PDB file of C-alpha atoms in Angstrom:
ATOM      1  CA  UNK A   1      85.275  94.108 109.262  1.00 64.00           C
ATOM      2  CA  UNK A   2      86.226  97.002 107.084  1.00 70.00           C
ATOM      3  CA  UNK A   3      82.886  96.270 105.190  1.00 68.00           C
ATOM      4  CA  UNK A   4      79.194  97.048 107.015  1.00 63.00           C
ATOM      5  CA  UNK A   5      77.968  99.494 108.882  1.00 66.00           C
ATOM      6  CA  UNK A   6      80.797  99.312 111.700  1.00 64.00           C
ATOM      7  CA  UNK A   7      84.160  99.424 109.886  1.00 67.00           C
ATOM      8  CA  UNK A   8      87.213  99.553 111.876  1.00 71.00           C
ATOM      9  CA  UNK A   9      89.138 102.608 111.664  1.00 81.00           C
ATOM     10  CA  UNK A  10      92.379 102.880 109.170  1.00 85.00           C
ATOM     11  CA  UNK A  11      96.098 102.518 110.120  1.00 85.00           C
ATOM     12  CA  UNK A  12      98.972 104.367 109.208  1.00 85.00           C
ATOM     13  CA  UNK A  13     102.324 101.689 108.727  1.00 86.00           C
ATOM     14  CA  UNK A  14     106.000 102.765 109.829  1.00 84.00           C
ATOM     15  CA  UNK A  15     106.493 104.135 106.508  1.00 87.00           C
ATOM     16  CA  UNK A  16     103.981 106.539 106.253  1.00 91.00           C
ATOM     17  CA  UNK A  17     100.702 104.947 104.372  1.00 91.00           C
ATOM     18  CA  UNK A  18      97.552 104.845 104.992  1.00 90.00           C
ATOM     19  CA  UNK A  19      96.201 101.392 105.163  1.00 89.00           C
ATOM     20  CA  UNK A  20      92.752  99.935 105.489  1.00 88.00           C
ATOM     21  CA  UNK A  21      92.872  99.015 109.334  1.00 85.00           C
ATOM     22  CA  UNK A  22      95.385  98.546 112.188  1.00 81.00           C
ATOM     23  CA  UNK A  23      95.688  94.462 111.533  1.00 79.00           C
ATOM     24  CA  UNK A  24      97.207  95.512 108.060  1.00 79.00           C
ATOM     25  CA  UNK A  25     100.339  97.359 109.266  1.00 74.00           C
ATOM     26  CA  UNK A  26     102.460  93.863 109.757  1.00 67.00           C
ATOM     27  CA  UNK A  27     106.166  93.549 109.392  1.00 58.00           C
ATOM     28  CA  UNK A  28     106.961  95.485 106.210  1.00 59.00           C
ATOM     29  CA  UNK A  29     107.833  92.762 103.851  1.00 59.00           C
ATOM     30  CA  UNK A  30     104.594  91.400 104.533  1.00 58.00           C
ATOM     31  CA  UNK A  31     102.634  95.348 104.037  1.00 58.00           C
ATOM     32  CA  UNK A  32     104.779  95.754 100.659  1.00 61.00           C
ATOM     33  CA  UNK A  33     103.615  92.137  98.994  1.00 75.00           C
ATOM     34  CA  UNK A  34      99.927  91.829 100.025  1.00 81.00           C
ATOM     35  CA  UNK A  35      99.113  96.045  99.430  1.00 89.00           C
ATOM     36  CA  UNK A  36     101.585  97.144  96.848  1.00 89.00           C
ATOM     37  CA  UNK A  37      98.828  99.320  95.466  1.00 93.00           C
ATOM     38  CA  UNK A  38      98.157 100.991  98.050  1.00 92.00           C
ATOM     39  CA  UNK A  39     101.419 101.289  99.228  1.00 91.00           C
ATOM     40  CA  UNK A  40     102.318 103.439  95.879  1.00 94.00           C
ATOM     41  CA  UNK A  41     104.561 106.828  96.268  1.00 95.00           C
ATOM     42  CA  UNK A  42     101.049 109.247  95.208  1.00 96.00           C
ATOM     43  CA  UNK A  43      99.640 107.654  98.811  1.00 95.00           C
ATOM     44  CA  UNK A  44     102.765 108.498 101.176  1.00 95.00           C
ATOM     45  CA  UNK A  45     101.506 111.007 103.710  1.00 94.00           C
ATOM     46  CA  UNK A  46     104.120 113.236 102.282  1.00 96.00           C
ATOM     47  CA  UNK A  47     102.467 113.534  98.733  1.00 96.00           C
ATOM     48  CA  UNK A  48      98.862 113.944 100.164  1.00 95.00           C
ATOM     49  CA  UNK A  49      96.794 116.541 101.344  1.00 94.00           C
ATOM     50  CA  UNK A  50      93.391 114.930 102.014  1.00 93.00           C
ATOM     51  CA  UNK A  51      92.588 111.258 103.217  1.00 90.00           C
ATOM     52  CA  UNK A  52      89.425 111.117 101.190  1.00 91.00           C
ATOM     53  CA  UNK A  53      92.163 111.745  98.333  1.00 92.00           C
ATOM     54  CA  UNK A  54      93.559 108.572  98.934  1.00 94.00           C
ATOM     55  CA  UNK A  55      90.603 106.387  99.646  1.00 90.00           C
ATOM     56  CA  UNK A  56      88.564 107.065  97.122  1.00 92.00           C
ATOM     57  CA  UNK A  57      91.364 106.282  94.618  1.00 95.00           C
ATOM     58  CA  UNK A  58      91.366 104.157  91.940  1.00 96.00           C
ATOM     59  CA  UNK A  59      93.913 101.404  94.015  1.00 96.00           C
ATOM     60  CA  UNK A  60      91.443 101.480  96.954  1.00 93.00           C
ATOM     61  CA  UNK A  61      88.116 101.022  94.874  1.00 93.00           C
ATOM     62  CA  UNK A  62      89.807  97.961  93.715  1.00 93.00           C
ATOM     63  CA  UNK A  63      90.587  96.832  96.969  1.00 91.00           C
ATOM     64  CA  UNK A  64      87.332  97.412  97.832  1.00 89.00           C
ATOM     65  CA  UNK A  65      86.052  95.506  94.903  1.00 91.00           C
ATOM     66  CA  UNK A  66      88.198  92.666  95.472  1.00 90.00           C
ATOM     67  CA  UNK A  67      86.735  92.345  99.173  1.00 86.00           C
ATOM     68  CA  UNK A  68      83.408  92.504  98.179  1.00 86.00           C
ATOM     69  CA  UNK A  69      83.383  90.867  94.453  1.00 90.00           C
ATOM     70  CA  UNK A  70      86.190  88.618  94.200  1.00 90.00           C
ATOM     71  CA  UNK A  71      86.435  87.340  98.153  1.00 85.00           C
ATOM     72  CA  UNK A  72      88.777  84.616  97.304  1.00 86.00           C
ATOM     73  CA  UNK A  73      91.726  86.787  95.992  1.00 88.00           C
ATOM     74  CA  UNK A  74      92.088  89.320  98.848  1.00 87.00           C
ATOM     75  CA  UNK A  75      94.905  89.890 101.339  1.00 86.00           C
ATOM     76  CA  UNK A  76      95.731  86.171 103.356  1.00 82.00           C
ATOM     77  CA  UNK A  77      96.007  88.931 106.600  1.00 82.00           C
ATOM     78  CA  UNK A  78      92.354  89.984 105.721  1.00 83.00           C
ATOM     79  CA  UNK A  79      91.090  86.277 105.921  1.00 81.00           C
ATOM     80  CA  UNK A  80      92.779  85.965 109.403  1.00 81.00           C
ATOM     81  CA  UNK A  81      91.206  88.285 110.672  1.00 80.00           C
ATOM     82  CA  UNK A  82      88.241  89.182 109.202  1.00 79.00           C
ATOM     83  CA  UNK A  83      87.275  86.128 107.107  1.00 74.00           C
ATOM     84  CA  UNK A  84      83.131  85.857 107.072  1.00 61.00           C
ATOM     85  CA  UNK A  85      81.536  82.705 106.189  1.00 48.00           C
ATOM     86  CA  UNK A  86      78.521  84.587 105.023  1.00 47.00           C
ATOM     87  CA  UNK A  87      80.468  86.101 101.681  1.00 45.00           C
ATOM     88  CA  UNK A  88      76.968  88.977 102.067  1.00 47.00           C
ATOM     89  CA  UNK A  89      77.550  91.577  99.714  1.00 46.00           C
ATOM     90  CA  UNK A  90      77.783  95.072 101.763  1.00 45.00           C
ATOM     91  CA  UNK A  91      78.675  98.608 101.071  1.00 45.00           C
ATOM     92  CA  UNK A  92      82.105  99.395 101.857  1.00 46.00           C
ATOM     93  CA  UNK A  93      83.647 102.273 103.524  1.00 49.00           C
ATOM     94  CA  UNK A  94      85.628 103.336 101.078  1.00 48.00           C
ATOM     95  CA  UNK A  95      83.034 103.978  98.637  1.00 45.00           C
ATOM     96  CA  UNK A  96      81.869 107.769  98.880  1.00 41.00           C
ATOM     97  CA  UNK A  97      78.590 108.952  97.032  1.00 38.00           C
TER      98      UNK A  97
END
């Protein structure tokens, strides 16, 4: 759902990240194994001025790319919730021209 034309809104998690949407800000073990790379120091709210700093990143274009490209090795918590049987290949949100 974080892919289309109606993406859900990001999240922040207890420890002060942004993350891709609110279902992503689980219990922290879970946050710290499934979106290390976005969970790096450079993205704590602390070190950033801009959110668009952040999510156009490298770390977040490969997110991205893994949702769109490469389906089958994204985020178990993303399947829950969001899996799509239809696999179409969208624009994501976090892509800025």
């Amino acid at each position: 759902m974080c892919i289309g034309e109606n993406p859900r809104e990001y999240g922040f998690n207890s420890q002060g990240y942004i993350m891709p949407c609110c279902w992503t800000v689980q219990e922290k073990k879970y946050e710290e194994d499934q979106f290390k790379d976005l969970m790096k120091d450079k993205f704590h709210i602390s070190n950033i001025n801009k959110i668009e700093d952040v999510v156009n990143s490298e770390e977040w274009k490969n997110f991205a790319d893994t949702l769109i490209n490469k389906p089958e090795n994204a985020p178990m918590i993303c399947w829950f919730f969001c899996g799509n049987k239809n696999r179409k290949k969208q624009k994501h949100k976090y892509y800025y021209e």
